[in-house]
Coordinates of C-alpha atoms and ligand atoms in Angstrom, one line a residue:
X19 CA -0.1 3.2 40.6
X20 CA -0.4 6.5 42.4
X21 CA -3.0 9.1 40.3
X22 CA 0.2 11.8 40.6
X23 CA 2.6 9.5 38.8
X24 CA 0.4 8.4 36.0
X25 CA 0.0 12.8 35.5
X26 CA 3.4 12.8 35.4
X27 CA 4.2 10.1 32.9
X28 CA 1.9 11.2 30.5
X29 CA 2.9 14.5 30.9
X30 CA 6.5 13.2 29.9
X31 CA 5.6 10.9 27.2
X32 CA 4.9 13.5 24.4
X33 CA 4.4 12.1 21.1
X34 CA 6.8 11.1 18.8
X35 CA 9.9 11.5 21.6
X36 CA 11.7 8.0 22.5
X37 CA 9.1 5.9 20.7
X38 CA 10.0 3.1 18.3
X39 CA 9.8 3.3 14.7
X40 CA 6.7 3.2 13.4
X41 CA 7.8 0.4 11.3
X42 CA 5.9 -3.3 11.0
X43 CA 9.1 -4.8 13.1
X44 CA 8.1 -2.7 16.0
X45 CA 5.0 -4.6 15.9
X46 CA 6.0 -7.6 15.2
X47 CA 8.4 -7.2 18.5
X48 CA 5.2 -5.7 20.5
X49 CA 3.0 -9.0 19.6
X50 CA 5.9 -11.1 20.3
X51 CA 5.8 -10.2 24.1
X52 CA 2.3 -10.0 24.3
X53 CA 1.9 -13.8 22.6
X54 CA 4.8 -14.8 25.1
X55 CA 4.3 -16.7 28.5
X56 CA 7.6 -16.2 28.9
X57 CA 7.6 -12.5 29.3
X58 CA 4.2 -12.4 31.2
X59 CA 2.2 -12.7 27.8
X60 CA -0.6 -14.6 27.2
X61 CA -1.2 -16.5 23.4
X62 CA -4.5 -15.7 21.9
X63 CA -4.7 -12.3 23.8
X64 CA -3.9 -9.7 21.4
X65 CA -7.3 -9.3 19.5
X66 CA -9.1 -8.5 22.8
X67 CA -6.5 -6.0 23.1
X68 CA -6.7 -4.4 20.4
X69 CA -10.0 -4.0 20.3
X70 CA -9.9 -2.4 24.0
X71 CA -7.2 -0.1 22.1
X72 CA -9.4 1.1 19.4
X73 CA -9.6 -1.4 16.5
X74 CA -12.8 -1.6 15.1
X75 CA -15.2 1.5 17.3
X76 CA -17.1 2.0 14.0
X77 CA -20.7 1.4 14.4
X78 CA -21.1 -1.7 11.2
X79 CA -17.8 -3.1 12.7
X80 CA -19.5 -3.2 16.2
X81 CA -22.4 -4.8 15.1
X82 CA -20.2 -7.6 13.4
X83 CA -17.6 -8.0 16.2
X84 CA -20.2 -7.0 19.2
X85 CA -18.8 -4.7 22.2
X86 CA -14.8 -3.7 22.7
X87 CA -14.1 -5.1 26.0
X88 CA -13.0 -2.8 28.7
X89 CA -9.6 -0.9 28.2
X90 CA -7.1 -2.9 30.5
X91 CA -4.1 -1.6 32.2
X92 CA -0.7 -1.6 30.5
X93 CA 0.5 -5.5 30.0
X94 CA 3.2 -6.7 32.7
X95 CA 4.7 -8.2 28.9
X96 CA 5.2 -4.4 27.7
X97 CA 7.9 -1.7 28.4
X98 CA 6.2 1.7 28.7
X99 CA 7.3 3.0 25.2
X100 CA 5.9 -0.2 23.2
X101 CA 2.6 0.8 25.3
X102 CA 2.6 4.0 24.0
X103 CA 3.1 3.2 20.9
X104 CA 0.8 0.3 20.7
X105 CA -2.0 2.9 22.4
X106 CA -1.0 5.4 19.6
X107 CA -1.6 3.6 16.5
X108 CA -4.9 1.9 17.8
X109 CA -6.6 4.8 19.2
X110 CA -9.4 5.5 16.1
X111 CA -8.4 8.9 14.7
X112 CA -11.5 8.9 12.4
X113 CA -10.5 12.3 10.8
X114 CA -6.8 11.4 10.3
X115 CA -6.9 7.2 9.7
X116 CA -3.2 7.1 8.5
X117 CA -1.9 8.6 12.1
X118 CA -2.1 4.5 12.8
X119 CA -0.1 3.1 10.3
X120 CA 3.2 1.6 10.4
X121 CA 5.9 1.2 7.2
X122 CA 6.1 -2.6 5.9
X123 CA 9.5 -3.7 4.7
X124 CA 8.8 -3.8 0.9
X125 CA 8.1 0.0 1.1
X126 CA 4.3 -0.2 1.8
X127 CA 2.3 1.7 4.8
X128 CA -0.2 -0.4 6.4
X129 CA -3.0 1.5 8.8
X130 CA -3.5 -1.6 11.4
X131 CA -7.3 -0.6 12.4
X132 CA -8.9 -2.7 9.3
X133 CA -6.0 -4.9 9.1
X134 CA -6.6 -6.3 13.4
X135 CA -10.1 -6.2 12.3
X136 CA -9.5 -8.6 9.6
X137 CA -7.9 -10.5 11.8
X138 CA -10.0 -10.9 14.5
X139 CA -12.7 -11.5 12.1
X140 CA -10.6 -14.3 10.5
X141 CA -9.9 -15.9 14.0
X142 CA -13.9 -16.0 14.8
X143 CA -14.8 -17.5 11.5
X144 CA -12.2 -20.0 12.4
X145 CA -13.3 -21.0 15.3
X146 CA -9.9 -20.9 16.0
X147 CA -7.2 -20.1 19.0
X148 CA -7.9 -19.3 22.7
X149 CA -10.2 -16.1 22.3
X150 CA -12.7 -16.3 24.6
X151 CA -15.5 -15.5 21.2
X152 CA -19.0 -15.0 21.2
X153 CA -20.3 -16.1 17.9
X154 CA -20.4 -13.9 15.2
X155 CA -24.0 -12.9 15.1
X156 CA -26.2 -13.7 12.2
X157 CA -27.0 -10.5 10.5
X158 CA -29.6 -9.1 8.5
X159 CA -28.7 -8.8 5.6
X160 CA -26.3 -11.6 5.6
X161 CA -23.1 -10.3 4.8
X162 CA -19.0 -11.3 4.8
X163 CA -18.0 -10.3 8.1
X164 CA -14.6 -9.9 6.6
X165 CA -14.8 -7.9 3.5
X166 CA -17.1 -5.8 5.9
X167 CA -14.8 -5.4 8.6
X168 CA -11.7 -4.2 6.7
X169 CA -12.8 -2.8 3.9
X170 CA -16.6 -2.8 3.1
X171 CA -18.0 -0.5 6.4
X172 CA -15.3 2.5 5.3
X173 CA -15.1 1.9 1.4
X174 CA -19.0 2.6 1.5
X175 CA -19.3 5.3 3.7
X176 CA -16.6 6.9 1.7
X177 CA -18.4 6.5 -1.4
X178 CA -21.6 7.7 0.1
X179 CA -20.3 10.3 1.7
X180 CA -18.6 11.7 -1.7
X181 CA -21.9 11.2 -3.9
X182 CA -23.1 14.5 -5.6
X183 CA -19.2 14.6 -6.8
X184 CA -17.1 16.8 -5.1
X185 CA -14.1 15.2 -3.7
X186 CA -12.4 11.9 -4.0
X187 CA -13.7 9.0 -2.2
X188 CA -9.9 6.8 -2.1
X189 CA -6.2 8.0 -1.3
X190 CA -4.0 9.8 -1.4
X191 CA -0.8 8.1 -0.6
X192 CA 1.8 9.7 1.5
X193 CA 5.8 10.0 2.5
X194 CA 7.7 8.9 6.0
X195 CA 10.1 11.6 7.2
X196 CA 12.8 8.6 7.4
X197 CA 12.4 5.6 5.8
X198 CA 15.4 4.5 8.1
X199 CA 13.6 5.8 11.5
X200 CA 10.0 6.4 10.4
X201 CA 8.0 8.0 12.9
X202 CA 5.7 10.6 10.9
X203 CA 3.5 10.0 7.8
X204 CA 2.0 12.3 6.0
X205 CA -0.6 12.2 3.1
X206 CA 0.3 14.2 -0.2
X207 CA -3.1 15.6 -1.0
X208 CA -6.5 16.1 0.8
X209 CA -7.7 13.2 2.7
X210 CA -10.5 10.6 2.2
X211 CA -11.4 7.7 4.6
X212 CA -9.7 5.7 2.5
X213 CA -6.4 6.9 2.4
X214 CA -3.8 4.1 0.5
X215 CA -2.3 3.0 3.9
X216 CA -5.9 2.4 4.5
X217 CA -6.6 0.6 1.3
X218 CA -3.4 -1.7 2.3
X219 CA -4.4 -2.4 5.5
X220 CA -7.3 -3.5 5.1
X221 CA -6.7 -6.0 1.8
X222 CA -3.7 -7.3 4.0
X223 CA -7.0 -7.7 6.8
X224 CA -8.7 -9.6 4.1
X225 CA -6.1 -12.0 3.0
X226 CA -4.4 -12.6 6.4
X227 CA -7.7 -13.1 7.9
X228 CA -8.6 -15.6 5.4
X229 CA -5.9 -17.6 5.7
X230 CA -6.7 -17.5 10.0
X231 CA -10.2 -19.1 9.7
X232 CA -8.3 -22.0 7.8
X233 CA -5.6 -22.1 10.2
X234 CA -5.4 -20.0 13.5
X235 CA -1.3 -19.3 14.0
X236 CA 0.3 -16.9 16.6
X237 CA 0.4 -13.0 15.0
X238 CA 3.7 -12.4 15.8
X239 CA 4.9 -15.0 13.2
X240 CA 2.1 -14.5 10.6
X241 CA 3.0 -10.9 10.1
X242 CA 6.8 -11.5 10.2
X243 CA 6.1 -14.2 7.1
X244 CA 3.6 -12.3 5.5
X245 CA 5.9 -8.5 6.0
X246 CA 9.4 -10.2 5.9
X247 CA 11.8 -8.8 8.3
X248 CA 14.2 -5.6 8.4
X249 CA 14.3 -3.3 5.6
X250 CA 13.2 -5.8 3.2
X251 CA 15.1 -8.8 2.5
X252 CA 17.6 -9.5 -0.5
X253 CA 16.4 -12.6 -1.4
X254 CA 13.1 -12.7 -2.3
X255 CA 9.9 -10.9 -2.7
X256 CA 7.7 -10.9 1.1
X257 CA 3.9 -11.9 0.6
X258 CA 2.8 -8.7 1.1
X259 CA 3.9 -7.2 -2.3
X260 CA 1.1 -9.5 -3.7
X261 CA -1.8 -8.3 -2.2
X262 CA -3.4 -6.8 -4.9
X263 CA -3.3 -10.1 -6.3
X264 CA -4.0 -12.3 -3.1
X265 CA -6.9 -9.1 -2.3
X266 CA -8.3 -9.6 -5.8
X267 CA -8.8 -13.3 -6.0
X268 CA -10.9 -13.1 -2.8
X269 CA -13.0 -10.3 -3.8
X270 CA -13.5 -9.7 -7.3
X271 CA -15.5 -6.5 -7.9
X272 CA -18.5 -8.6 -8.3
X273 CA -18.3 -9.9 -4.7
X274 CA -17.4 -6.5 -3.3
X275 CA -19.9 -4.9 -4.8
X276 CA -22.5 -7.0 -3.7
X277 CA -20.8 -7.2 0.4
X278 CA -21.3 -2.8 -0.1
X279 CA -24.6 -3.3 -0.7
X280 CA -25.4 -5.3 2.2
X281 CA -23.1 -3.4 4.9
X282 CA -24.8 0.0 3.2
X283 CA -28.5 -1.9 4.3
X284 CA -26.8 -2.6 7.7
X285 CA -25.7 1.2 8.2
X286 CA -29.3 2.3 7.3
X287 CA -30.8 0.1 10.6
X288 CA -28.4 1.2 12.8
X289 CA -29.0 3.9 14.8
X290 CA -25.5 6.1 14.9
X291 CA -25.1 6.0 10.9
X292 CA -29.5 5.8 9.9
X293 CA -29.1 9.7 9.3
X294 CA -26.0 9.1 6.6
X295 CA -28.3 7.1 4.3
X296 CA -31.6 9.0 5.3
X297 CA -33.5 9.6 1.8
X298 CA -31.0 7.2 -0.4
X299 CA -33.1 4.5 -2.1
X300 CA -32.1 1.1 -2.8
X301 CA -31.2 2.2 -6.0
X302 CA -28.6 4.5 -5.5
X303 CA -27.1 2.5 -3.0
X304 CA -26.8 0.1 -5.5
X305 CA -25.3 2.8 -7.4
X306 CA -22.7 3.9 -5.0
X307 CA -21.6 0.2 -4.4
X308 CA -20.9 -0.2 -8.3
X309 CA -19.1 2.6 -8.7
X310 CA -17.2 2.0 -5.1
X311 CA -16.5 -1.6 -6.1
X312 CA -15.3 -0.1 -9.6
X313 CA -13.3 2.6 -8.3
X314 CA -11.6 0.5 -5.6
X315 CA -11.0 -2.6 -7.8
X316 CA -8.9 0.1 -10.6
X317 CA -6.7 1.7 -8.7
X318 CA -5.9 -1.0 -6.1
X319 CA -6.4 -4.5 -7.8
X320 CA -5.7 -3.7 -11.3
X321 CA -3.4 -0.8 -11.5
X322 CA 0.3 -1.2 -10.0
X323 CA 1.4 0.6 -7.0
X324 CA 4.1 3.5 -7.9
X325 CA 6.5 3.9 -5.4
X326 CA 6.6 7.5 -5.3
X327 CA 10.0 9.4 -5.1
X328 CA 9.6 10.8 -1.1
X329 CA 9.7 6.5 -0.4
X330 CA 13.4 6.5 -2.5
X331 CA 14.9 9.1 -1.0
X332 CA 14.9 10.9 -4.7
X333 CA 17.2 14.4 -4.5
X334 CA 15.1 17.7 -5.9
X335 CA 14.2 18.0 -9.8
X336 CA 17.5 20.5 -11.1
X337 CA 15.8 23.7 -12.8
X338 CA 12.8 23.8 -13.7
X339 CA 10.7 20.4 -15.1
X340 CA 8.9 20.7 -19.0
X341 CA 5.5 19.4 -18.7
X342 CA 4.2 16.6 -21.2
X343 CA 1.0 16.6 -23.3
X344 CA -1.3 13.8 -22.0
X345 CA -1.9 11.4 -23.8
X346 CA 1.6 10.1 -25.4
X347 CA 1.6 8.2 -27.9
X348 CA 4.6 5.8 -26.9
X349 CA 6.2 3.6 -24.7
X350 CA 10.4 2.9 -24.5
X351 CA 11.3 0.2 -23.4
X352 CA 15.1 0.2 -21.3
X353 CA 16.7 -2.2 -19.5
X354 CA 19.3 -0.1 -16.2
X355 CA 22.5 -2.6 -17.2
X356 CA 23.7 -0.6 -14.5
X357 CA 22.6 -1.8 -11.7
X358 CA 23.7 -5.1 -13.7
X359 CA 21.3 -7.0 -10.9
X360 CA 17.6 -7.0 -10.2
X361 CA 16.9 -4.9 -7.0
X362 CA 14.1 -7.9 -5.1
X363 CA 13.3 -5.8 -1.8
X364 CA 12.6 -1.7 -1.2
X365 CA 15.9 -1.1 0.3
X366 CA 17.9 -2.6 -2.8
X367 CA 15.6 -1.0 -5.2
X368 CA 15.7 2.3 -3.3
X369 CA 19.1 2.1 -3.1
X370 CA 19.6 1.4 -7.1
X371 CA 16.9 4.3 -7.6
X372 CA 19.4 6.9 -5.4
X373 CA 22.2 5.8 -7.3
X374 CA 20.9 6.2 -11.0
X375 CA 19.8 9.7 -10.1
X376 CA 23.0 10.9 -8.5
X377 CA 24.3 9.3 -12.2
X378 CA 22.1 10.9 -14.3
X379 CA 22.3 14.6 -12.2
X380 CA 25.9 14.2 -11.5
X381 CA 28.0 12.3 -14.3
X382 CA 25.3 13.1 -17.5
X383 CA 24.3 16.6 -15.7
X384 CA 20.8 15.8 -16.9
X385 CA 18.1 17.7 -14.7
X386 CA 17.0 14.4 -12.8
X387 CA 16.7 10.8 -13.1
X388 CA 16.2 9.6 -16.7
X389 CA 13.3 7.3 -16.9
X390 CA 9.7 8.0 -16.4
X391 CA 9.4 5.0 -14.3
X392 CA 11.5 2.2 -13.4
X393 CA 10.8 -1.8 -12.6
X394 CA 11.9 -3.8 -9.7
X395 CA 12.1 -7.0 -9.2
X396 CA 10.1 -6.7 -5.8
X397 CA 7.0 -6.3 -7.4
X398 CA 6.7 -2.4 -7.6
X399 CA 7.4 0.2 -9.9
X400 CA 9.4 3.1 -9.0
X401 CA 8.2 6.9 -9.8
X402 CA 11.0 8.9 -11.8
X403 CA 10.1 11.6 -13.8
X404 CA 6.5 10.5 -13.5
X405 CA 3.5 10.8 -16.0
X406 CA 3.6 14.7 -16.0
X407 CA 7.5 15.3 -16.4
X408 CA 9.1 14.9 -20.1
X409 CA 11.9 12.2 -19.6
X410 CA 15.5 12.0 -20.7
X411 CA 15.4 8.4 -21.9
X412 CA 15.1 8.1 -25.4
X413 CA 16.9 11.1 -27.0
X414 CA 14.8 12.8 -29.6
X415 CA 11.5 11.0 -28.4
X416 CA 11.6 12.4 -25.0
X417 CA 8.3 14.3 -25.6
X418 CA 7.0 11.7 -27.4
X419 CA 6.2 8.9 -24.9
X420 CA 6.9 7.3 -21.5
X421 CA 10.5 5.7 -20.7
X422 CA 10.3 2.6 -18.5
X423 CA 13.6 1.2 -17.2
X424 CA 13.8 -2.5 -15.7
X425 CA 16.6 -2.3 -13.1
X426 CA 19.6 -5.3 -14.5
X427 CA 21.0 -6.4 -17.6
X428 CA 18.6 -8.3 -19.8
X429 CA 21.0 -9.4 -22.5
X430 CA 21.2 -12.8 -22.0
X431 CA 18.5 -13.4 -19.0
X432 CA 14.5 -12.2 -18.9
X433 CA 13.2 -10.4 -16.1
X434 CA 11.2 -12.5 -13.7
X435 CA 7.6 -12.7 -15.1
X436 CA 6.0 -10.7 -12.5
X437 CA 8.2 -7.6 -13.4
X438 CA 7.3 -8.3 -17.3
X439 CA 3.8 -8.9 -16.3
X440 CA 3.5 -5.8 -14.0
X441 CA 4.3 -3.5 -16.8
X442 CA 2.6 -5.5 -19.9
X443 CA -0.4 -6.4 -18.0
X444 CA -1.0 -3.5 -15.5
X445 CA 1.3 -0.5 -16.3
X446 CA 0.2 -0.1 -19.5
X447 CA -3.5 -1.3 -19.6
X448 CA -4.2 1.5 -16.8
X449 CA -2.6 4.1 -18.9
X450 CA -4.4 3.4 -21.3
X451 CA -7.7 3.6 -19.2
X452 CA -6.1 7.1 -17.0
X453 CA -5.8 8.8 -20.3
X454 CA -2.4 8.8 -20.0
X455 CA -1.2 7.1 -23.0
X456 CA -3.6 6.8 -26.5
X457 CA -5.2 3.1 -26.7
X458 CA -3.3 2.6 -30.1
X459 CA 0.2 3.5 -28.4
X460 CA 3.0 2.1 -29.5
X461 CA 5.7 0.5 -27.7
X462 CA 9.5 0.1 -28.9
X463 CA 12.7 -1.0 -27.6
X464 CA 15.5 1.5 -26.3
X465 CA 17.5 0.2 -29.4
X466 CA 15.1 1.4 -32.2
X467 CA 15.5 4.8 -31.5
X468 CA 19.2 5.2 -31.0
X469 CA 22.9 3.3 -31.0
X470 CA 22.5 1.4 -27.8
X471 CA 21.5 -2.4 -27.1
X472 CA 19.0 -1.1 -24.4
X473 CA 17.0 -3.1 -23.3
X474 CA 19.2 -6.0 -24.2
X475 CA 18.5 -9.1 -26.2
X476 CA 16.9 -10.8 -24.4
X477 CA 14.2 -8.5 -23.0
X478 CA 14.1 -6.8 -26.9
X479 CA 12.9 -10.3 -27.9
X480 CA 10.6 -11.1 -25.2
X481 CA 8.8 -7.2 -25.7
X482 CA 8.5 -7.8 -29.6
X483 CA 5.1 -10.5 -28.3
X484 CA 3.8 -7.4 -25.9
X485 CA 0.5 -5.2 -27.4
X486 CA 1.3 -2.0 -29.4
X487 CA 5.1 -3.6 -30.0
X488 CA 6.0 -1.8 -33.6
Ligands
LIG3 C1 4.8 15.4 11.8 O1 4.6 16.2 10.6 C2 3.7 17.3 10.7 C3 3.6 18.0 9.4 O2 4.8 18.1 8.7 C4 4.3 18.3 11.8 O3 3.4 19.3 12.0 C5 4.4 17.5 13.1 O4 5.0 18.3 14.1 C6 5.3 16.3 12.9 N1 5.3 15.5 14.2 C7 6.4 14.9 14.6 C8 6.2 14.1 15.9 O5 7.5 15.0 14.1
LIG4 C1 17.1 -0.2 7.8 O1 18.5 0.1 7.4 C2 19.0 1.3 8.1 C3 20.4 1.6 7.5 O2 21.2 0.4 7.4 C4 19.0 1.0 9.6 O3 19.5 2.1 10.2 C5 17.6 0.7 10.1 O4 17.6 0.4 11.4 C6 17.0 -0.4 9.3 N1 15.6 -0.6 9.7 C7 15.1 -1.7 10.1 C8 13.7 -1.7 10.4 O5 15.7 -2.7 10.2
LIG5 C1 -4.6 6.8 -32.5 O1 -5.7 7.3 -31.7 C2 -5.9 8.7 -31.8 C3 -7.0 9.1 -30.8 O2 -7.9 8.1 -30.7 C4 -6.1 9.1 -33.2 O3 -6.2 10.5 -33.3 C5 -4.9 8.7 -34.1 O4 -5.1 9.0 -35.4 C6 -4.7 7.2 -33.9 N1 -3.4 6.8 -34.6 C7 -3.3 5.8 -35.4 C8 -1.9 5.6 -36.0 O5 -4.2 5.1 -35.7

């Protein structure tokens, strides 16, 4: 191509003009061609790629990977604003890692840096596919190239970098400016290298890679089983919305903490990042990988994610909000009966989340959406009031303790068990831990407290075996 034209197409293509949605099905479309001889693509190609793009120029992930091959020119298999797109969200933006994350159908953003490195990683451990690999080298000290790819190389620095106190080592999360069209994301507080999309992407690195060194399969269809399709489908639950538990049951905090160790040792030969552990000891870097391990293993393994209301579409607060007193000292338990069905995907449960707040602000002219949180059946939990907000839940308790709504009608059927679970064994356990609610809390049925069958029979009976149930 003439030198001129390139100016002028680059010139043209500003950012964030004519591009597709930064949503996982544009992906999922962009492998496709790539992985397709049909369209001029080649199988087995995209890791080289992507690491050509951008994925994995960290100095620990270059010493597990080796070299990025040379950048190519744009694939015959691409139109120009799939290029551009695909250039965008692999290009490292070490200062701003979410820039390169895309929205996943159930409602989670995924940065794709850790989670292709996790994949390519995968496919060498394999053996597997058409790559043309150089072994993975044997390094000292022997670590998981992996866990250290996706998540061990920026979970330590982040740690290491945040010793001495000041400032957060993990999150925040962040909102779309359309779930519908998503093209912008942007965090909600001050940034650490381990923003959630981050922290997503690279447990979705870890369990998707793992599964590749069993069984090397074309992307394209491995992220469309693993992400599920559209916005979400109706019928079931995608993979993805387990990979807190899929991460977790690969790397318990024990195994993490001990792969932070060794890629901390690997930083501290290696000549770009020897200054960042210049005059730490082997003792605190044993130090910073507990409390990494510890810290990362809470909020991402044992706590629930919390849809928060930018991701539903949730209208303003009306007036002005009362703050609660932290800790509370109960938990009500409700049941929606209307929506009479469980929501099992983000757009349902979105969708049932818009229309019990118009309810509540419209019909009850309450200030906001009743419930503190609310369940789906999709494997998250919605953010309503919140834990800072009082409620309007449980009328003359309001102030008194959290209201937690599953979205259906459990008079005559249970909630599945991994929406009783998520609240039982997560929700409450990690208030508990985040001060939020007192460890002797107690927890009540909807029904207790007022003339209603909330939460309905069924779901009254099943909560009467949960802990704190008076
Ligand atoms: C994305 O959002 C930021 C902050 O709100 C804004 O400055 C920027 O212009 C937006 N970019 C696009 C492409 O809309
Ligand atoms: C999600 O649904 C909206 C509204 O129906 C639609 O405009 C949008 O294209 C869908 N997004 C995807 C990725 O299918
Ligand atoms: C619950 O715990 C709090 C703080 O630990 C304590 O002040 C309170 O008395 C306890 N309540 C009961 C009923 O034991």
């Amino acid at each position: 191509m003439f030198p001129w034209l390139l100016l002028v197409l680059s010139v043209c293509a500003r950012p964030g003009t004519g591009l597709p949605a930064r949503h996982m099905d544009s992906l999922v479309q962009i492998l496709d061609a790539l992985e397709s001889p049909a369209r001029g693509g080649s199988p087995g190609s995209v890791p080289a790629l992507a690491r050509a793009l951008g994925v994995c120029s960290t100095p620990g992930c270059r010493a597990v990977l080796g070299e990025p091959p040379e950048p190519p020119p744009a694939p015959a298999a691409l139109p120009p604003e799939q290029w551009q797109l695909l250039r965008e969200l692999l290009r490292p933006e070490p200062a701003a890692p979410e820039r390169g994350a895309l929205l996943a159908p159930d409602g989670s953003t995924v940065a794709l840096g850790p989670l292709l490195a996790g994949i390519e990683a995968g496919l060498r451990l394999g053996g597997g596919s058409e790559g043309p690999w150089d072994p993975l080298p044997a390094l000292r000290p022997p670590l998981d190239p992996l866990l250290a790819v996706t998540v061990g190389e920026v979970l330590g620095t982040s740690f290491l970098l945040a010793r001495g106190g000041h400032g957060a080592a993990l999150g925040p999360g962040g909102c779309w400016d359309d779930v519908d069209d998503p093209q912008n994301y942007t965090l909600t507080g001050p940034p650490t290298p381990v923003p959630d999309a981050v922290a997503n992407g690279a447990m979705d690195g870890v369990v998707l890679g793992a599964r590749l060194a069993r069984e090397p399969a074309p992307l394209a269809e491995l992220l469309r089983g693993y992400y599920g399709t559209g916005n979400g489908s109706e019928r079931g639950r995608p993979p993805s919305s387990y990979r807190r538990r899929d991460f977790g049951a690969l790397a318990g905090p024990g195994k993490l903490e001990e792969e932070l160790v060794a890629v901390l040792e690997l930083l501290r030969v290696l000549p770009p990042t020897r200054g960042l552990l210049e005059g730490v000891g082997p003792g605190e870097v044993a130090a910073v990988a507990r409390r990494a391990a510890g810290e990362f293993t809470r909020r991402y393994v044992e706590c629930p994610a919390i849809v928060p209301r930018c991701m539903w579409g949730a209208r303003p607060y009306r007036g002005t909000p009362s703050p609660l007193t932290l800790p509370l000292g109960s938990v009500f338990i409700h049941h929606t009966l209307e929506p009479g069905t469980p929501c099992r995907s983000f757009r349902a449960c979105a969708r049932a989340m818009r229309s019990m707040q118009s309810f509540h602000q419209d019909t009850r002219v309450w200030d906001d959406i009743g419930y503190s949180f609310v369940v789906g059946s999709d494997g998250y939990l919605y953010e309503g009031r919140g834990w800072h907000w009082v409620g309007a839940h449980t009328k003359g308790y309001n102030t008194r303790g959290f209201g937690v709504g599953y979205v259906g009608d459990f008079s005559a059927a249970l909630p599945d068990s991994d929406a009783l679970a998520l609240v039982r064994d997560e929700l409450l356990p990690c208030a508990v831990r985040a001060g939020r609610i007192l460890g002797n809390y107690t927890l009540h049925g909807h029904r207790q407290l007022g003339r209603t069958d909330c939460p309905g029979n069924a779901l009254f009976q099943e909560i009467q075996g949960w802990p704190g149930f008076q």
